[in-house]
Structures are given as structure tokens and as C-alpha cells.
Coordinates of N, CA and C in Angstrom, one line a residue:
X1 N -33.1 -30.1 4.8 CA -31.8 -30.0 5.3 C -32.0 -29.2 6.7
X2 N -31.6 -29.9 7.8 CA -31.3 -29.2 9.1 C -30.2 -28.1 9.0
X3 N -30.5 -27.2 10.1 CA -29.3 -26.3 10.3 C -27.8 -27.0 11.1
X4 N -28.1 -28.6 11.2 CA -27.3 -28.9 11.8 C -26.3 -29.5 10.9
X5 N -26.5 -29.7 9.5 CA -25.7 -30.0 8.5 C -24.7 -29.2 7.9
X6 N -23.7 -29.8 7.6 CA -22.8 -28.9 6.8 C -22.8 -28.7 5.4
X7 N -23.1 -27.3 5.3 CA -23.5 -27.0 3.5 C -22.2 -26.2 2.9
X8 N -21.8 -26.9 1.9 CA -20.7 -26.1 1.2 C -21.6 -25.7 0.0
X9 N -21.5 -24.3 -0.3 CA -21.8 -23.8 -1.5 C -20.4 -23.6 -2.5
X10 N -20.5 -24.5 -3.3 CA -19.9 -25.0 -4.5 C -19.9 -24.6 -5.8
X11 N -18.8 -24.6 -6.6 CA -18.5 -24.8 -7.9 C -17.6 -25.7 -8.3
X12 N -18.1 -26.4 -9.5 CA -17.3 -27.5 -9.7 C -15.9 -27.1 -9.8
X13 N -15.6 -26.3 -10.6 CA -14.2 -26.0 -11.2 C -13.2 -25.3 -10.4
X14 N -13.8 -24.5 -9.5 CA -13.2 -23.8 -8.5 C -11.8 -24.7 -7.7
X15 N -10.8 -24.2 -7.7 CA -9.8 -25.1 -6.7 C -9.9 -24.7 -5.5
X16 N -10.6 -23.6 -5.1 CA -10.8 -23.3 -4.0 C -11.9 -23.9 -3.2
X17 N -12.9 -24.2 -3.8 CA -13.9 -25.1 -3.5 C -13.3 -26.7 -3.4
X18 N -12.3 -27.1 -4.6 CA -12.0 -28.1 -4.0 C -11.1 -28.9 -2.7
X19 N -10.2 -27.7 -2.4 CA -9.4 -27.9 -1.1 C -10.6 -28.2 0.0
X20 N -11.6 -27.5 0.2 CA -12.4 -27.7 1.3 C -13.1 -29.2 1.2
X21 N -13.3 -29.5 -0.1 CA -14.0 -30.9 -0.4 C -12.8 -32.0 0.1
X22 N -11.8 -31.8 -0.6 CA -10.6 -32.7 0.0 C -10.4 -32.8 1.5
X23 N -10.3 -31.5 2.4 CA -10.5 -31.4 3.7 C -11.3 -32.1 4.3
X24 N -12.7 -32.4 3.5 CA -13.6 -33.0 4.2 C -13.6 -34.3 4.0
X25 N -13.0 -35.0 3.0 CA -12.7 -36.4 2.5 C -11.5 -37.3 3.2
X26 N -10.5 -36.0 3.9 CA -9.3 -36.4 4.9 C -10.1 -36.6 6.3
X27 N -11.0 -35.8 6.5 CA -11.5 -35.9 7.7 C -12.7 -36.9 8.1
X28 N -13.1 -37.5 6.9 CA -14.4 -38.8 6.8 C -15.5 -38.0 7.2
X29 N -15.7 -36.5 6.8 CA -16.9 -35.8 7.2 C -18.1 -35.7 6.3
X30 N -19.2 -36.0 6.7 CA -20.5 -35.7 5.5 C -20.7 -34.8 5.4
X31 N -21.1 -34.2 4.1 CA -21.5 -32.6 4.1 C -22.5 -32.6 2.7
X32 N -23.4 -31.5 2.8 CA -23.9 -31.3 1.4 C -23.4 -30.3 0.7
X33 N -23.2 -30.3 -0.6 CA -22.8 -29.7 -1.6 C -23.8 -28.9 -2.6
X34 N -24.1 -27.5 -2.4 CA -24.9 -27.0 -3.3 C -24.1 -26.2 -4.5
X35 N -24.6 -26.6 -5.6 CA -23.5 -26.0 -6.8 C -24.3 -24.7 -7.3
X36 N -23.3 -23.8 -7.4 CA -23.6 -22.4 -7.7 C -23.6 -22.0 -9.0
X37 N -24.3 -21.2 -9.7 CA -24.2 -20.8 -11.1 C -23.6 -19.4 -10.9
X38 N -22.2 -19.4 -11.0 CA -21.5 -18.0 -10.8 C -21.6 -17.3 -11.9
X39 N -21.5 -18.1 -13.2 CA -21.8 -17.2 -14.6 C -23.1 -16.8 -14.7
X40 N -24.0 -17.5 -14.4 CA -25.4 -17.2 -14.7 C -26.1 -16.5 -13.6
X41 N -26.0 -16.3 -12.4 CA -26.6 -15.5 -11.3 C -26.1 -16.4 -10.0
X42 N -25.6 -15.9 -9.1 CA -25.4 -16.2 -7.8 C -26.6 -16.0 -6.9
X43 N -26.9 -17.3 -5.9 CA -27.7 -17.7 -5.2 C -27.9 -16.4 -4.0
X44 N -29.4 -16.2 -3.6 CA -29.2 -15.4 -2.6 C -28.7 -15.8 -1.0
X45 N -28.3 -17.0 -1.1 CA -27.8 -17.5 0.1 C -26.5 -17.2 -0.1
X46 N -25.9 -17.2 -1.2 CA -24.3 -16.8 -1.6 C -24.2 -15.7 -1.1
X47 N -25.2 -14.7 -1.9 CA -25.1 -13.1 -1.5 C -24.9 -12.8 -0.2
X48 N -26.2 -13.5 0.6 CA -26.3 -13.3 2.2 C -25.2 -13.7 2.9
X49 N -24.7 -14.7 2.7 CA -23.9 -15.2 3.4 C -22.1 -15.1 3.2
X50 N -22.0 -14.5 1.9 CA -20.7 -13.6 1.7 C -20.9 -12.3 1.3
X51 N -21.1 -11.4 1.9 CA -21.7 -10.4 1.4 C -20.4 -9.3 1.0
X52 N -19.5 -9.6 1.6 CA -18.0 -8.9 1.4 C -17.3 -9.1 -0.1
X53 N -17.2 -10.7 -0.3 CA -16.5 -10.8 -1.5 C -17.4 -11.6 -2.5
X54 N -18.9 -12.1 -2.1 CA -19.7 -12.8 -3.0 C -19.1 -13.7 -3.9
X55 N -18.4 -14.6 -3.1 CA -17.7 -15.6 -3.8 C -18.0 -16.9 -3.3
X56 N -17.8 -18.0 -4.1 CA -17.6 -19.4 -2.9 C -15.9 -19.6 -2.8
X57 N -15.7 -20.6 -1.8 CA -16.6 -21.5 -1.4 C -16.9 -20.7 -0.1
X58 N -18.3 -21.0 0.3 CA -18.8 -21.0 1.8 C -19.4 -22.0 2.5
X59 N -19.1 -22.4 3.7 CA -19.2 -23.4 4.5 C -20.3 -23.0 5.6
X60 N -21.3 -23.3 5.5 CA -22.5 -23.0 6.5 C -23.0 -24.1 7.4
X61 N -22.1 -23.9 8.5 CA -22.3 -24.7 10.1 C -23.1 -24.4 10.9
X62 N -24.2 -25.2 11.1 CA -25.2 -24.3 12.1 C -25.6 -23.4 11.5
X63 N -25.8 -23.2 10.3 CA -26.3 -21.8 9.6 C -25.2 -21.0 9.5
X64 N -24.0 -20.8 10.1 CA -23.3 -19.9 10.5 C -22.4 -20.0 9.3
X65 N -21.9 -18.7 8.4 CA -20.9 -18.8 7.4 C -19.9 -18.7 7.7
X66 N -18.8 -19.7 7.1 CA -17.5 -19.5 7.3 C -16.9 -19.2 5.8
X67 N -16.3 -18.2 5.6 CA -15.6 -17.9 4.0 C -14.0 -17.8 4.0
X68 N -13.8 -17.9 2.8 CA -12.3 -17.9 2.2 C -11.6 -19.5 2.7
X69 N -11.4 -20.0 1.5 CA -11.2 -21.5 1.6 C -10.1 -21.7 2.2
X70 N -9.0 -21.2 2.5 CA -7.6 -21.7 3.2 C -8.4 -21.5 5.0
X71 N -9.2 -20.6 5.2 CA -9.6 -20.3 6.5 C -10.5 -21.5 6.7
X72 N -11.6 -21.8 5.7 CA -12.2 -22.8 5.9 C -11.7 -24.3 6.2
X73 N -10.6 -24.7 5.5 CA -9.6 -25.8 5.9 C -9.3 -25.7 7.4
X74 N -8.7 -24.5 7.8 CA -8.5 -24.5 9.0 C -9.3 -24.6 9.9
X75 N -10.8 -23.9 9.8 CA -11.7 -24.1 10.5 C -12.0 -25.7 11.2
X76 N -12.1 -26.5 9.8 CA -12.3 -27.6 9.8 C -11.6 -28.5 10.7
X77 N -9.9 -28.3 10.4 CA -9.1 -28.9 11.1 C -9.1 -28.7 12.5
X78 N -9.5 -27.1 12.9 CA -9.6 -26.8 14.3 C -11.0 -27.5 15.0
X79 N -12.1 -27.5 14.6 CA -13.1 -28.0 15.0 C -13.0 -29.5 15.2
X80 N -12.6 -30.1 14.0 CA -12.6 -31.6 14.1 C -10.9 -32.3 14.3
X81 N -10.4 -31.6 15.2 CA -9.2 -31.9 15.3 C -8.4 -33.4 15.9
X82 N -9.9 -34.1 16.0 CA -9.1 -35.6 16.7 C -9.3 -36.4 15.5
X83 N -9.8 -35.8 14.2 CA -10.1 -36.8 13.1 C -8.8 -36.2 12.3
X84 N -7.8 -37.2 12.3 CA -6.8 -37.1 11.0 C -6.6 -35.6 11.0
X85 N -5.7 -35.0 11.9 CA -5.0 -33.6 11.9 C -4.7 -33.5 10.6
X86 N -4.5 -32.4 10.0 CA -4.1 -31.7 8.8 C -3.2 -30.7 9.2
X87 N -3.0 -29.8 10.1 CA -2.0 -29.2 10.6 C -1.0 -29.2 11.7
X88 N 0.0 -28.8 11.6 CA 1.4 -29.6 12.8 C 0.8 -29.6 14.0
X89 N 1.3 -29.9 15.1 CA 1.0 -29.8 16.4 C 1.4 -28.5 17.0
X90 N 2.6 -28.4 16.5 CA 3.7 -27.3 17.5 C 3.3 -26.0 16.5
X91 N 3.5 -25.0 17.3 CA 3.2 -23.3 16.9 C 4.0 -23.3 15.5
X92 N 5.3 -23.5 15.5 CA 6.3 -22.9 14.5 C 5.7 -23.6 13.4
X93 N 5.1 -25.1 13.3 CA 4.9 -25.7 12.5 C 3.5 -25.1 11.3
X94 N 2.8 -25.1 12.5 CA 1.5 -24.3 12.1 C 1.7 -22.8 11.4
X95 N 2.3 -22.1 11.7 CA 3.0 -20.8 11.3 C 3.5 -21.0 10.0
X96 N 4.1 -21.9 9.8 CA 5.0 -22.3 8.3 C 3.7 -22.8 7.4
X97 N 2.7 -23.4 7.9 CA 1.9 -23.9 7.2 C 1.0 -22.9 6.8
X98 N 0.5 -21.9 7.7 CA -0.2 -20.5 7.4 C 0.4 -19.7 6.2
X99 N 1.9 -19.5 6.2 CA 2.6 -18.7 5.6 C 2.6 -19.2 4.0
X100 N 2.8 -20.6 3.8 CA 2.9 -21.4 2.8 C 1.3 -21.3 2.1
X101 N 0.5 -21.5 2.9 CA -1.1 -21.4 2.3 C -1.1 -20.0 1.8
X102 N -0.9 -19.2 2.5 CA -1.1 -17.8 2.2 C -0.2 -17.3 0.6
X103 N 1.2 -17.9 0.8 CA 1.9 -17.8 -0.6 C 1.2 -18.3 -1.8
X104 N 0.5 -19.6 -1.5 CA -0.2 -20.3 -2.5 C -1.6 -19.5 -3.1
X105 N -2.0 -19.2 -2.0 CA -3.5 -18.2 -2.2 C -2.9 -16.9 -3.0
X106 N -1.8 -16.4 -3.0 CA -1.7 -15.0 -3.4 C -1.0 -15.4 -4.9
X107 N -0.3 -16.6 -5.4 CA 0.8 -16.6 -6.5 C 0.2 -17.5 -7.5
X108 N -0.1 -18.9 -6.9 CA -0.8 -19.8 -8.0 C -1.4 -19.5 -9.1
X109 N -2.8 -19.5 -8.6 CA -4.2 -19.0 -9.4 C -4.1 -17.9 -10.2
X110 N -3.5 -16.8 -9.6 CA -3.2 -15.3 -10.3 C -2.1 -15.9 -11.5
X111 N -0.8 -16.4 -10.9 CA 0.4 -16.9 -12.1 C -0.5 -17.3 -12.9
X112 N -1.1 -18.5 -12.8 CA -2.0 -19.5 -14.2 C -2.6 -18.4 -14.9
X113 N -3.4 -17.5 -14.1 CA -4.3 -16.8 -15.0 C -3.8 -15.9 -16.1
X114 N -2.6 -15.3 -15.4 CA -1.8 -14.3 -16.6 C -1.3 -15.0 -17.6
X115 N -1.3 -16.6 -17.5 CA -0.6 -17.3 -18.3 C -2.1 -17.5 -19.8
X116 N -3.0 -17.8 -19.1 CA -4.1 -18.1 -20.3 C -4.9 -16.7 -20.7
X117 N -4.4 -15.8 -19.9 CA -5.2 -14.3 -20.5 C -4.1 -13.7 -21.5
X118 N -2.8 -14.0 -21.6 CA -1.9 -13.4 -22.4 C -2.3 -13.3 -23.7
X119 N -2.3 -12.4 -24.4 CA -2.8 -12.2 -25.8 C -1.2 -11.7 -26.6
X120 N -0.1 -11.4 -26.1 CA 0.9 -11.2 -26.9 C 2.1 -12.2 -26.5
X121 N 2.8 -12.3 -27.4 CA 4.2 -13.6 -26.8 C 4.7 -13.2 -25.9
X122 N 5.4 -11.7 -26.0 CA 5.9 -11.3 -24.6 C 5.6 -11.5 -23.4
X123 N 4.1 -11.1 -23.3 CA 3.4 -11.4 -22.2 C 3.1 -12.7 -21.8
X124 N 2.8 -13.9 -22.8 CA 2.7 -15.1 -22.5 C 4.3 -15.6 -21.9
X125 N 5.3 -15.3 -22.6 CA 6.8 -15.5 -22.2 C 7.1 -15.3 -20.5
X126 N 6.7 -14.0 -20.1 CA 7.1 -13.4 -19.1 C 6.0 -14.0 -18.1
X127 N 4.8 -14.3 -18.3 CA 3.8 -15.2 -17.4 C 4.4 -16.4 -17.2
X128 N 4.7 -17.0 -18.1 CA 5.0 -18.5 -18.0 C 6.4 -18.7 -17.1
X129 N 7.3 -17.5 -17.4 CA 8.5 -17.8 -16.4 C 8.3 -17.3 -15.1
X130 N 7.1 -16.3 -14.9 CA 6.7 -16.2 -13.6 C 6.4 -17.3 -12.8
X131 N 5.2 -18.0 -13.6 CA 4.7 -19.3 -13.0 C 5.4 -20.2 -12.8
X132 N 6.5 -20.7 -13.6 CA 7.5 -21.6 -13.3 C 8.1 -21.1 -12.0
X133 N 8.4 -19.9 -12.0 CA 9.4 -19.6 -10.6 C 8.3 -19.8 -9.5
X134 N 7.2 -19.5 -9.5 CA 6.4 -19.7 -8.5 C 6.4 -21.2 -7.8
X135 N 6.5 -22.1 -8.9 CA 6.3 -23.6 -8.4 C 7.8 -23.9 -7.9
X136 N 8.7 -23.5 -8.6 CA 10.2 -23.6 -8.2 C 10.6 -23.2 -6.5
X137 N 9.5 -21.9 -6.1 CA 9.8 -21.8 -4.8 C 9.1 -23.0 -3.8
X138 N 8.1 -23.4 -4.3 CA 7.4 -24.6 -3.6 C 7.9 -25.6 -3.6
X139 N 8.7 -25.9 -4.8 CA 9.4 -27.2 -5.0 C 10.6 -27.1 -3.7
X140 N 11.2 -25.7 -3.7 CA 12.1 -25.5 -2.5 C 11.6 -26.0 -1.3
X141 N 10.5 -25.3 -1.1 CA 9.7 -25.7 0.1 C 9.5 -27.2 0.5
X142 N 9.1 -27.6 -0.6 CA 8.9 -29.4 -0.4 C 10.1 -30.0 -0.3
X143 N 11.4 -29.7 -0.8 CA 12.4 -30.4 -0.8 C 12.6 -31.8 -0.9
X144 N 12.9 -32.4 -0.2 CA 12.9 -34.2 -0.5 C 11.9 -34.9 0.2
X145 N 11.0 -34.2 0.8 CA 10.1 -34.6 1.7 C 8.9 -35.4 0.7
X146 N 8.1 -36.3 1.0 CA 7.1 -37.0 0.3 C 5.9 -35.9 0.2
X147 N 5.9 -35.0 1.3 CA 4.7 -34.0 1.7 C 5.3 -32.8 1.9
X148 N 4.5 -31.9 1.9 CA 4.9 -30.4 2.6 C 5.3 -30.5 4.1
X149 N 4.5 -30.9 4.8 CA 4.5 -31.4 6.2 C 5.6 -32.3 6.6
X150 N 6.2 -33.2 6.0 CA 6.9 -34.4 5.8 C 6.5 -35.8 5.5
X151 N 6.2 -36.8 6.5 CA 5.8 -38.1 5.9 C 4.7 -38.4 5.7
X152 N 3.6 -37.3 6.2 CA 1.9 -37.2 6.1 C 1.4 -36.1 5.3
X153 N 0.6 -36.4 4.7 CA -0.5 -35.7 4.1 C -1.2 -34.3 4.8
X154 N -1.0 -32.9 4.4 CA -1.3 -32.3 5.6 C -1.9 -31.0 4.8
X155 N -1.9 -29.9 5.8 CA -2.7 -28.9 5.5 C -2.1 -28.2 4.1
X156 N -0.9 -27.8 4.1 CA -0.2 -26.8 2.8 C -0.6 -28.2 1.8
X157 N -0.6 -29.4 2.0 CA -0.9 -30.3 0.5 C -2.6 -29.8 0.2
X158 N -3.4 -29.9 1.0 CA -4.8 -29.5 0.8 C -4.5 -28.4 0.1
X159 N -4.0 -27.6 0.6 CA -4.2 -25.9 -0.2 C -3.5 -26.0 -1.5
X160 N -2.7 -26.9 -1.5 CA -1.7 -26.7 -3.2 C -2.2 -27.6 -4.0
X161 N -2.8 -28.8 -3.8 CA -3.1 -29.8 -4.7 C -4.3 -29.5 -5.5
X162 N -5.1 -28.7 -5.0 CA -6.6 -28.3 -5.7 C -6.1 -27.5 -6.6
X163 N -5.1 -27.1 -6.9 CA -4.6 -26.2 -7.9 C -4.0 -26.5 -9.1
X164 N -3.5 -27.7 -8.8 CA -3.1 -28.6 -10.0 C -3.7 -28.9 -11.1
X165 N -5.2 -29.0 -10.8 CA -6.2 -29.5 -12.0 C -6.1 -28.9 -13.1
X166 N -5.9 -27.6 -12.7 CA -5.7 -26.2 -13.8 C -4.4 -26.1 -14.6
X167 N -3.4 -27.2 -14.2 CA -2.3 -27.0 -14.8 C -2.3 -27.7 -16.2
X168 N -3.0 -28.5 -16.6 CA -3.0 -28.8 -18.1 C -3.3 -27.6 -18.8
X169 N -4.2 -26.6 -18.3 CA -4.4 -25.9 -19.5 C -3.5 -24.6 -19.1
X170 N -3.0 -24.5 -18.6 CA -1.5 -23.6 -18.5 C -0.6 -24.2 -19.1
X171 N -0.4 -25.1 -19.2 CA 0.7 -26.0 -20.1 C 0.3 -25.8 -21.6
X172 N -0.9 -26.1 -21.6 CA -1.5 -26.0 -23.1 C -1.6 -24.5 -23.7
X173 N -1.6 -23.6 -23.1 CA -1.6 -22.2 -23.4 C -0.1 -21.5 -23.2
X174 N 0.6 -22.0 -22.4 CA 1.8 -21.7 -22.2 C 2.8 -22.7 -22.9
X175 N 2.3 -23.5 -23.3 CA 3.7 -24.4 -24.1 C 4.9 -24.8 -23.4
X176 N 4.5 -25.3 -22.1 CA 5.5 -25.9 -21.3 C 5.1 -27.0 -20.6
X177 N 6.0 -27.7 -20.0 CA 5.5 -29.0 -19.0 C 6.0 -29.0 -17.7
X178 N 5.3 -29.2 -16.7 CA 5.5 -28.8 -15.1 C 6.6 -30.1 -14.9
X179 N 6.4 -31.0 -15.6 CA 7.3 -32.4 -15.2 C 8.5 -32.2 -15.9
X180 N 8.9 -31.4 -16.8 CA 10.2 -30.8 -17.2 C 11.0 -29.7 -16.1
X181 N 9.9 -28.9 -16.1 CA 10.2 -27.7 -15.5 C 10.6 -27.9 -13.8
X182 N 9.7 -28.7 -13.3 CA 9.7 -29.0 -11.8 C 9.7 -30.4 -11.2
X183 N 10.4 -31.4 -11.8 CA 9.9 -32.8 -11.7 C 9.8 -33.0 -10.3
X184 N 10.3 -32.5 -9.0 CA 10.2 -33.0 -7.9 C 8.9 -32.3 -7.3
X185 N 8.5 -31.6 -8.1 CA 6.7 -30.8 -7.4 C 5.7 -31.8 -8.2
X186 N 6.4 -32.0 -9.5 CA 5.4 -33.0 -10.4 C 5.1 -34.3 -9.4
X187 N 6.4 -34.7 -9.2 CA 6.4 -36.1 -8.5 C 5.3 -36.1 -7.0
X188 N 5.5 -34.9 -6.5 CA 4.4 -34.7 -5.5 C 3.0 -34.7 -5.9
X189 N 2.6 -34.2 -6.9 CA 1.3 -34.0 -7.4 C 0.8 -35.6 -7.7
X190 N 1.8 -36.4 -8.6 CA 1.5 -37.8 -8.6 C 1.1 -38.8 -7.3
X191 N 2.0 -37.9 -6.6 CA 1.9 -38.6 -5.1 C 0.5 -38.6 -4.4
X192 N 0.3 -37.1 -4.3 CA -1.0 -36.7 -3.9 C -2.2 -37.2 -4.8
X193 N -2.3 -37.5 -5.8 CA -3.3 -38.0 -7.0 C -3.6 -39.5 -6.6
X194 N -2.8 -40.0 -5.8 CA -3.0 -41.3 -5.6 C -3.7 -41.7 -4.3
X195 N -4.0 -40.5 -3.6 CA -4.8 -40.3 -2.5 C -6.3 -40.4 -3.1
X196 N -7.2 -41.3 -2.3 CA -8.6 -41.6 -2.5 C -9.4 -40.0 -2.5
X197 N -8.9 -39.4 -1.1 CA -9.4 -38.0 -0.9 C -9.3 -37.0 -2.2
X198 N -8.1 -37.0 -2.7 CA -8.0 -36.1 -4.0 C -8.3 -36.6 -5.2
X199 N -8.1 -37.8 -5.5 CA -8.6 -38.3 -6.9 C -10.2 -38.3 -7.2
X200 N -10.8 -38.5 -5.9 CA -12.5 -38.2 -6.3 C -13.0 -36.9 -6.1
X201 N -12.0 -36.1 -5.8 CA -12.6 -34.6 -6.0 C -12.1 -33.8 -7.0
X202 N -10.8 -33.9 -7.4 CA -10.3 -33.0 -8.8 C -11.0 -33.7 -9.9
X203 N -11.5 -32.6 -10.7 CA -12.2 -33.0 -12.0 C -11.2 -33.5 -12.9
X204 N -11.7 -33.8 -14.1 CA -10.9 -34.2 -15.2 C -10.1 -33.1 -15.8
X205 N -8.4 -32.8 -16.1 CA -8.1 -32.0 -16.2 C -8.5 -31.4 -17.5
X206 N -8.9 -32.1 -18.5 CA -9.4 -31.8 -19.9 C -10.7 -30.9 -19.8
X207 N -11.4 -31.3 -18.8 CA -12.8 -30.6 -18.6 C -12.3 -29.1 -18.4
X208 N -11.4 -29.0 -17.2 CA -10.9 -27.8 -16.8 C -10.3 -26.8 -18.1
X209 N -9.8 -27.5 -18.7 CA -9.0 -26.8 -20.4 C -10.1 -26.3 -20.9
X210 N -11.3 -27.3 -21.0 CA -12.1 -26.9 -22.0 C -13.1 -25.5 -21.2
X211 N -13.3 -25.4 -19.9 CA -13.6 -24.4 -19.2 C -13.0 -23.3 -19.5
X212 N -11.4 -23.3 -19.4 CA -10.7 -22.2 -19.7 C -11.0 -21.6 -20.9
X213 N -11.0 -22.5 -21.9 CA -11.3 -22.2 -23.5 C -12.6 -21.2 -23.4
X214 N -13.7 -21.6 -22.7 CA -14.7 -20.9 -22.7 C -14.6 -19.5 -22.2
X215 N -13.6 -19.4 -21.1 CA -13.3 -18.0 -20.5 C -12.6 -17.3 -21.1
X216 N -11.7 -17.8 -22.0 CA -11.2 -16.8 -22.9 C -12.0 -16.5 -23.8
X217 N -12.9 -17.2 -24.1 CA -13.9 -16.6 -25.0 C -14.7 -15.6 -24.6
X218 N -15.3 -15.7 -23.5 CA -15.9 -14.6 -22.7 C -15.3 -13.2 -22.4
X219 N -13.8 -13.1 -22.5 CA -13.0 -12.3 -22.4 C -12.4 -12.0 -23.7
X220 N -12.9 -12.5 -24.6 CA -12.3 -11.8 -25.7 C -11.1 -12.1 -26.8
X221 N -10.7 -13.3 -25.9 CA -9.3 -13.7 -26.2 C -9.5 -14.7 -27.1
X222 N -8.8 -15.1 -28.1 CA -9.0 -16.3 -29.5 C -7.5 -16.6 -29.5

């Protein structure tokens, strides 16, 4: 492998890695993926490339590390701006995209984790309520548009859709259905899944569920 290659330090079930791969697919870019064993031991390359957080994804471009998934997607879109732009062209649209990407990063994964890590009925009920409220806020931002940016699949869609392959696990442990709670958001998920860039990247939700079952056992949750 030459330094000129785009190398992604990856983990198959990480929604944060998935969004980078979806961005690559949308741009039609070739890259090399190096799967990390996050549970068994992180590689020296990972530790050296992201010494602050020591987590994936990491994009190595020309040997230079770019970290944090939403930042990596932003970097890819900026560097390859002429290839199917993901971010809006106007400053307001770009600021809105960054705001919602930040909201998704701070709320969705943590909200879902609160569901599968709950050990008491009242904790679970609260976690489920808060998670549905997060999705309803996103549903409000989506409005009646096909995608968050309007007619075209874009930056916010890339950031958000990767999270949804974990929803089946949240539904199983939480005892709810996204399509019943947030039908417009569910319709958006189904719309995105028709895109090759998304369908080819997102893993089988049942395999994600099995992974979460394993995580629960690791944390002593039965």
C-alpha cells in the first residue's frame, strides 16, 4: 500500500465508520479498509494516529490522520467537492448541516445505548421516551422533504442513516417500533436504504442485535 492511498481504520458494526464508507460510496472513491479488533486489542497504527481518543474511524490520507466521523465526512466532501457534493453550497445551509450533525452525534447513539444498558423497568421507560423524543426532533427537522437537505441525499442524511442499523436492537430491548412512533422518519430510513451507497454498507440489523446482546453480557446485563 502506498502513502497515496485512502486508508480507513474501520470496525464493522460502528455506525460512525459506516457514515464514512457511505460518503466514499456517494463520491465514487476507492479506499482501503483495515478492520480493527476493538475488543481484543487496538493496532499500533490506530493508537498512533488517534492518540487523544484512541477510537475509529480514522482516515489516513497521504499518511495524514483525520479523525472524528462527521469531520471525516466533511473533509471528504471538501476535498472532493466536484464529485457529488454532500454539503449545501450556501453558508446558511452548511451551518444548519453542521448543527444537525452535532445533534445526531451527541444524542442518537447515547440515547440508544441508554435503552440497551437499562436494567430496571423505570430506567428503560425513561430511556425509550427520551430516544423517541430525539427521533421526533429529527422528524421535525426533516419535515415533508425527501431528505434533510431537500430533494437530494446529503451530509445530514449520511450522518444520520448510519445510526439506523442499530434501531432494530433498540426496538427489541425497548419494546417499541420506530415506524409507529415516527412514521415520517421511518419512511426516510426506507428511502435511504434504496440507495446503493447505503444498502451496500449497512450490516444486517439482526447481526447488530447479536452484537448488542454480546455487549450486554460483557457489561453483566442479562
